[in-house]
PDB file of C-alpha atoms in Angstrom:
ATOM      1  CA  MET K   1     117.655 125.174  87.208  1.00 61.00           C
ATOM      2  CA  LEU K   2     120.791 123.527  88.599  1.00 68.00           C
ATOM      3  CA  PHE K   3     119.389 123.698  92.137  1.00 71.00           C
ATOM      4  CA  ARG K   4     116.182 122.006  90.960  1.00 83.00           C
ATOM      5  CA  SER K   5     118.055 119.178  89.282  1.00 89.00           C
ATOM      6  CA  ILE K   6     120.241 118.617  92.362  1.00 92.00           C
ATOM      7  CA  THR K   7     117.134 118.578  94.553  1.00 94.00           C
ATOM      8  CA  ILE K   8     115.397 116.087  92.238  1.00 95.00           C
ATOM      9  CA  VAL K   9     118.415 113.755  92.046  1.00 93.00           C
ATOM     10  CA  LYS K  10     118.721 113.833  95.842  1.00 94.00           C
ATOM     11  CA  LEU K  11     115.003 113.035  96.223  1.00 95.00           C
ATOM     12  CA  ILE K  12     115.250 110.086  93.810  1.00 94.00           C
ATOM     13  CA  LYS K  13     118.343 108.690  95.564  1.00 92.00           C
ATOM     14  CA  THR K  14     116.671 109.104  98.982  1.00 93.00           C
ATOM     15  CA  PHE K  15     113.508 107.496  97.622  1.00 93.00           C
ATOM     16  CA  TYR K  16     115.430 104.466  96.343  1.00 89.00           C
ATOM     17  CA  ASN K  17     117.244 104.147  99.671  1.00 88.00           C
ATOM     18  CA  TRP K  18     113.780 104.019 101.245  1.00 89.00           C
ATOM     19  CA  VAL K  19     112.665 101.387  98.690  1.00 86.00           C
ATOM     20  CA  ASP K  20     115.835  99.393  99.412  1.00 81.00           C
ATOM     21  CA  GLU K  21     115.216  99.467 103.167  1.00 81.00           C
ATOM     22  CA  ASN K  22     111.521  98.662 102.812  1.00 78.00           C
ATOM     23  CA  TYR K  23     111.564  96.363  99.794  1.00 67.00           C
ATOM     24  CA  LEU K  24     110.461  93.299 101.715  1.00 56.00           C
ATOM     25  CA  LYS K  25     107.748  95.339 103.362  1.00 60.00           C
ATOM     26  CA  TYR K  26     106.547  96.712  99.994  1.00 60.00           C
ATOM     27  CA  PRO K  27     107.342  94.032  97.409  1.00 58.00           C
ATOM     28  CA  GLY K  28     104.368  94.846  95.235  1.00 57.00           C
ATOM     29  CA  THR K  29     101.102  96.592  95.053  1.00 55.00           C
ATOM     30  CA  ILE K  30      98.762  94.763  97.384  1.00 61.00           C
ATOM     31  CA  SER K  31      98.061  91.991  99.858  1.00 65.00           C
ATOM     32  CA  PHE K  32      95.432  89.319  99.228  1.00 65.00           C
ATOM     33  CA  GLU K  33      92.897  87.263 101.096  1.00 67.00           C
ATOM     34  CA  VAL K  34      93.110  83.620 100.052  1.00 61.00           C
ATOM     35  CA  LYS K  35      90.023  81.689  99.032  1.00 62.00           C
ATOM     36  CA  ARG K  36      90.796  78.372 100.716  1.00 57.00           C
ATOM     37  CA  ARG K  37      88.270  76.291  98.817  1.00 61.00           C
ATOM     38  CA  ASP K  38      90.071  76.370  95.482  1.00 77.00           C
ATOM     39  CA  SER K  39      93.370  78.079  96.355  1.00 85.00           C
ATOM     40  CA  SER K  40      92.523  81.307  94.489  1.00 87.00           C
ATOM     41  CA  TYR K  41      92.869  84.888  95.622  1.00 87.00           C
ATOM     42  CA  ILE K  42      89.462  86.463  96.108  1.00 88.00           C
ATOM     43  CA  GLY K  43      90.375  90.104  96.650  1.00 88.00           C
ATOM     44  CA  ILE K  44      92.759  92.429  98.369  1.00 88.00           C
ATOM     45  CA  ASP K  45      93.173  92.550 102.106  1.00 87.00           C
ATOM     46  CA  GLN K  46      91.442  95.879 102.756  1.00 88.00           C
ATOM     47  CA  LYS K  47      93.041  96.376 106.158  1.00 86.00           C
ATOM     48  CA  ALA K  48      96.551  95.764 104.773  1.00 86.00           C
ATOM     49  CA  HIS K  49      95.817  98.048 101.808  1.00 89.00           C
ATOM     50  CA  LYS K  50      94.683 100.904 104.061  1.00 90.00           C
ATOM     51  CA  GLN K  51      97.825 100.448 106.141  1.00 88.00           C
ATOM     52  CA  ARG K  52      99.994 100.442 103.012  1.00 89.00           C
ATOM     53  CA  MET K  53      98.294 103.621 101.727  1.00 92.00           C
ATOM     54  CA  SER K  54      98.884 105.315 105.069  1.00 93.00           C
ATOM     55  CA  GLU K  55     102.567 104.312 105.065  1.00 91.00           C
ATOM     56  CA  LEU K  56     103.061 105.506 101.492  1.00 93.00           C
ATOM     57  CA  LYS K  57     101.440 108.826 102.312  1.00 96.00           C
ATOM     58  CA  SER K  58     103.469 109.315 105.484  1.00 95.00           C
ATOM     59  CA  SER K  59     106.723 108.564 103.610  1.00 95.00           C
ATOM     60  CA  ASN K  60     106.297 112.043 102.099  1.00 96.00           C
ATOM     61  CA  PHE K  61     107.702 110.880  98.727  1.00 97.00           C
ATOM     62  CA  PHE K  62     104.442 110.723  96.798  1.00 97.00           C
ATOM     63  CA  SER K  63     102.001 113.237  95.361  1.00 98.00           C
ATOM     64  CA  SER K  64      98.259 112.793  95.653  1.00 97.00           C
ATOM     65  CA  GLU K  65      98.251 111.801  91.946  1.00 97.00           C
ATOM     66  CA  PHE K  66     100.564 108.865  92.611  1.00 97.00           C
ATOM     67  CA  LEU K  67      98.598 107.744  95.666  1.00 97.00           C
ATOM     68  CA  THR K  68      95.306 107.924  93.750  1.00 97.00           C
ATOM     69  CA  ASN K  69      96.790 105.838  90.920  1.00 95.00           C
ATOM     70  CA  TYR K  70      98.238 103.287  93.374  1.00 92.00           C
ATOM     71  CA  ASP K  71      94.857 102.968  95.090  1.00 93.00           C
ATOM     72  CA  GLU K  72      93.091 102.616  91.730  1.00 94.00           C
ATOM     73  CA  ILE K  73      95.360  99.721  90.737  1.00 91.00           C
ATOM     74  CA  ALA K  74      94.543  97.908  93.984  1.00 90.00           C
ATOM     75  CA  ARG K  75      90.800  98.615  93.658  1.00 92.00           C
ATOM     76  CA  THR K  76      90.770  97.407  90.051  1.00 92.00           C
ATOM     77  CA  ILE K  77      92.505  94.165  91.019  1.00 90.00           C
ATOM     78  CA  ASP K  78      90.058  93.746  93.905  1.00 91.00           C
ATOM     79  CA  ILE K  79      86.996  94.229  91.686  1.00 93.00           C
ATOM     80  CA  ARG K  80      88.317  91.922  88.959  1.00 92.00           C
ATOM     81  CA  LEU K  81      89.135  89.184  91.468  1.00 90.00           C
ATOM     82  CA  LYS K  82      85.727  89.474  93.148  1.00 91.00           C
ATOM     83  CA  THR K  83      83.813  89.402  89.852  1.00 93.00           C
ATOM     84  CA  GLY K  84      85.894  86.539  88.460  1.00 90.00           C
ATOM     85  CA  SER K  85      87.103  88.541  85.455  1.00 91.00           C
ATOM     86  CA  LEU K  86      90.610  88.019  86.854  1.00 88.00           C
ATOM     87  CA  ILE K  87      91.646  84.612  88.173  1.00 89.00           C
ATOM     88  CA  TYR K  88      94.786  84.397  90.256  1.00 88.00           C
ATOM     89  CA  ARG K  89      95.640  81.047  91.757  1.00 88.00           C
ATOM     90  CA  VAL K  90      97.987  80.779  94.718  1.00 85.00           C
ATOM     91  CA  GLY K  91     101.468  79.884  93.466  1.00 84.00           C
ATOM     92  CA  ASP K  92     100.903  81.271  89.951  1.00 85.00           C
ATOM     93  CA  MET K  93     102.449  84.442  88.574  1.00 81.00           C
ATOM     94  CA  PRO K  94     100.087  87.424  88.933  1.00 82.00           C
ATOM     95  CA  PRO K  95      97.812  87.903  85.903  1.00 84.00           C
ATOM     96  CA  TYR K  96      98.592  91.644  85.942  1.00 83.00           C
ATOM     97  CA  GLY K  97     101.727  93.779  85.958  1.00 79.00           C
ATOM     98  CA  ASN K  98     104.871  92.888  84.041  1.00 76.00           C
ATOM     99  CA  ASP K  99     106.437  90.162  86.199  1.00 77.00           C
ATOM    100  CA  VAL K 100     108.807  92.802  87.578  1.00 79.00           C
ATOM    101  CA  VAL K 101     109.397  94.799  90.729  1.00 80.00           C
ATOM    102  CA  GLU K 102     107.103  97.784  90.247  1.00 84.00           C
ATOM    103  CA  TRP K 103     109.387 100.220  92.080  1.00 84.00           C
ATOM    104  CA  CYS K 104     111.979  99.958  89.301  1.00 83.00           C
ATOM    105  CA  ASP K 105     110.108  98.040  86.586  1.00 81.00           C
ATOM    106  CA  CYS K 106     113.010  95.602  86.733  1.00 78.00           C
ATOM    107  CA  GLN K 107     113.825  92.024  87.651  1.00 75.00           C
ATOM    108  CA  ASP K 108     117.366  92.751  88.761  1.00 69.00           C
ATOM    109  CA  TRP K 109     118.080  94.388  92.081  1.00 67.00           C
ATOM    110  CA  TYR K 110     121.542  95.779  92.704  1.00 67.00           C
ATOM    111  CA  GLU K 111     122.734  96.784  96.151  1.00 70.00           C
ATOM    112  CA  PRO K 112     122.988  99.455  97.241  1.00 74.00           C
ATOM    113  CA  PHE K 113     120.225 100.241  94.799  1.00 74.00           C
ATOM    114  CA  SER K 114     120.428 104.032  94.929  1.00 77.00           C
ATOM    115  CA  GLU K 115     124.126 103.868  94.057  1.00 79.00           C
ATOM    116  CA  SER K 116     123.521 101.479  91.147  1.00 81.00           C
ATOM    117  CA  ILE K 117     121.352 103.811  89.089  1.00 85.00           C
ATOM    118  CA  LYS K 118     122.359 106.659  86.830  1.00 87.00           C
ATOM    119  CA  ILE K 119     120.080 109.447  85.713  1.00 90.00           C
ATOM    120  CA  TYR K 120     120.525 109.889  81.985  1.00 89.00           C
ATOM    121  CA  LYS K 121     117.864 112.409  81.059  1.00 92.00           C
ATOM    122  CA  MET K 122     115.987 115.021  83.016  1.00 95.00           C
ATOM    123  CA  TYR K 123     113.453 117.507  81.695  1.00 95.00           C
ATOM    124  CA  ILE K 124     112.476 120.159  84.213  1.00 96.00           C
ATOM    125  CA  ASN K 125     109.726 122.726  83.861  1.00 94.00           C
ATOM    126  CA  VAL K 126     108.643 125.152  86.553  1.00 92.00           C
ATOM    127  CA  ASP K 127     106.646 122.640  88.593  1.00 95.00           C
ATOM    128  CA  THR K 128     107.146 119.314  86.799  1.00 97.00           C
ATOM    129  CA  ALA K 129     110.059 117.058  86.010  1.00 97.00           C
ATOM    130  CA  ASP K 130     110.438 114.018  83.796  1.00 97.00           C
ATOM    131  CA  VAL K 131     113.410 111.801  84.701  1.00 96.00           C
ATOM    132  CA  PHE K 132     114.876 108.707  83.017  1.00 94.00           C
ATOM    133  CA  TRP K 133     117.382 106.419  84.716  1.00 90.00           C
ATOM    134  CA  SER K 134     119.074 103.132  83.999  1.00 86.00           C
ATOM    135  CA  TRP K 135     121.758 100.993  85.616  1.00 80.00           C
ATOM    136  CA  LYS K 136     125.133 102.670  86.013  1.00 78.00           C
ATOM    137  CA  ASN K 137     127.022  99.951  84.130  1.00 73.00           C
ATOM    138  CA  ASN K 138     124.679 100.115  81.106  1.00 67.00           C
ATOM    139  CA  ARG K 139     124.983 102.377  78.136  1.00 67.00           C
ATOM    140  CA  PHE K 140     121.790 104.439  78.004  1.00 65.00           C
ATOM    141  CA  ASP K 141     119.093 102.721  75.983  1.00 70.00           C
ATOM    142  CA  PRO K 142     115.598 104.274  75.946  1.00 67.00           C
ATOM    143  CA  GLU K 143     114.115 100.754  75.866  1.00 72.00           C
ATOM    144  CA  MET K 144     115.955  99.853  79.083  1.00 78.00           C
ATOM    145  CA  SER K 145     115.325 103.068  80.979  1.00 86.00           C
ATOM    146  CA  TYR K 146     112.861 103.770  83.764  1.00 90.00           C
ATOM    147  CA  ASN K 147     110.650 106.861  83.874  1.00 95.00           C
ATOM    148  CA  ILE K 148     109.824 108.849  86.995  1.00 97.00           C
ATOM    149  CA  LYS K 149     107.706 112.003  86.947  1.00 98.00           C
ATOM    150  CA  LEU K 150     107.695 114.568  89.706  1.00 98.00           C
ATOM    151  CA  ILE K 151     105.498 117.482  90.566  1.00 98.00           C
ATOM    152  CA  ARG K 152     106.267 120.462  92.757  1.00 96.00           C
ATOM    153  CA  LYS K 153     103.543 121.692  95.069  1.00 93.00           C
ATOM    154  CA  PHE K 154     104.050 124.162  97.868  1.00 93.00           C
ATOM    155  CA  ASN K 155     107.737 124.300  96.905  1.00 92.00           C
ATOM    156  CA  GLN K 156     108.253 120.572  97.552  1.00 95.00           C
ATOM    157  CA  TRP K 157     108.979 117.936  94.899  1.00 97.00           C
ATOM    158  CA  LYS K 158     106.992 114.696  95.067  1.00 98.00           C
ATOM    159  CA  ILE K 159     106.841 111.611  92.868  1.00 98.00           C
ATOM    160  CA  SER K 160     103.690 111.685  90.766  1.00 98.00           C
ATOM    161  CA  TYR K 161     104.454 108.728  88.465  1.00 97.00           C
ATOM    162  CA  LEU K 162     106.572 105.585  88.510  1.00 95.00           C
ATOM    163  CA  GLN K 163     106.663 103.601  85.273  1.00 92.00           C
ATOM    164  CA  GLY K 164     106.132 100.284  87.079  1.00 89.00           C
ATOM    165  CA  PHE K 165     102.818 101.537  88.481  1.00 91.00           C
ATOM    166  CA  ASP K 166     101.410 102.852  85.200  1.00 90.00           C
ATOM    167  CA  ILE K 167      97.781 101.723  85.365  1.00 88.00           C
ATOM    168  CA  LYS K 168      97.464 101.885  81.555  1.00 86.00           C
ATOM    169  CA  ARG K 169     100.069  99.151  81.104  1.00 80.00           C
ATOM    170  CA  TYR K 170      99.496  97.317  84.385  1.00 79.00           C
ATOM    171  CA  PHE K 171      96.659  95.078  83.188  1.00 77.00           C
ATOM    172  CA  TYR K 172      97.578  93.065  80.160  1.00 64.00           C
ATOM    173  CA  GLN K 173      94.457  90.922  80.000  1.00 45.00           C
TER     174      GLN K 173
END
């Protein structure tokens, strides 16, 4: 059990180093095409989305469950923008998500990020793990913690869930 927890902590720290290095490259979920006529987004940039999906997959951090969820968020935004059930004007805050950085479900960004977090709770089963972290300087508060779920397949741990990309709470309209 100790080896598993060390492996999981190392994976999370390595993952957040990757996020830190690539944050500007991956600031959010998707890229948009702009509808020039009325300055509204009309859908996601399919080419950029395919590239992003490929890069996420090749990072080797994510399970197929996470990638499927990530893709579903982008597809849902695309459909809602194209049908007009979601209106997103250029310069406005996105009408989805929580007005946070999805990778940490936070607005603050400490550097180096991976050294600024502290894992407070970790529940490990044979092939799954549920981890909660917060900022190192904070006293643990369940309301201010961030949840990451991992799954082990073929003896390798991968991120299957990040709280900031929870599709159930992503769309608040």
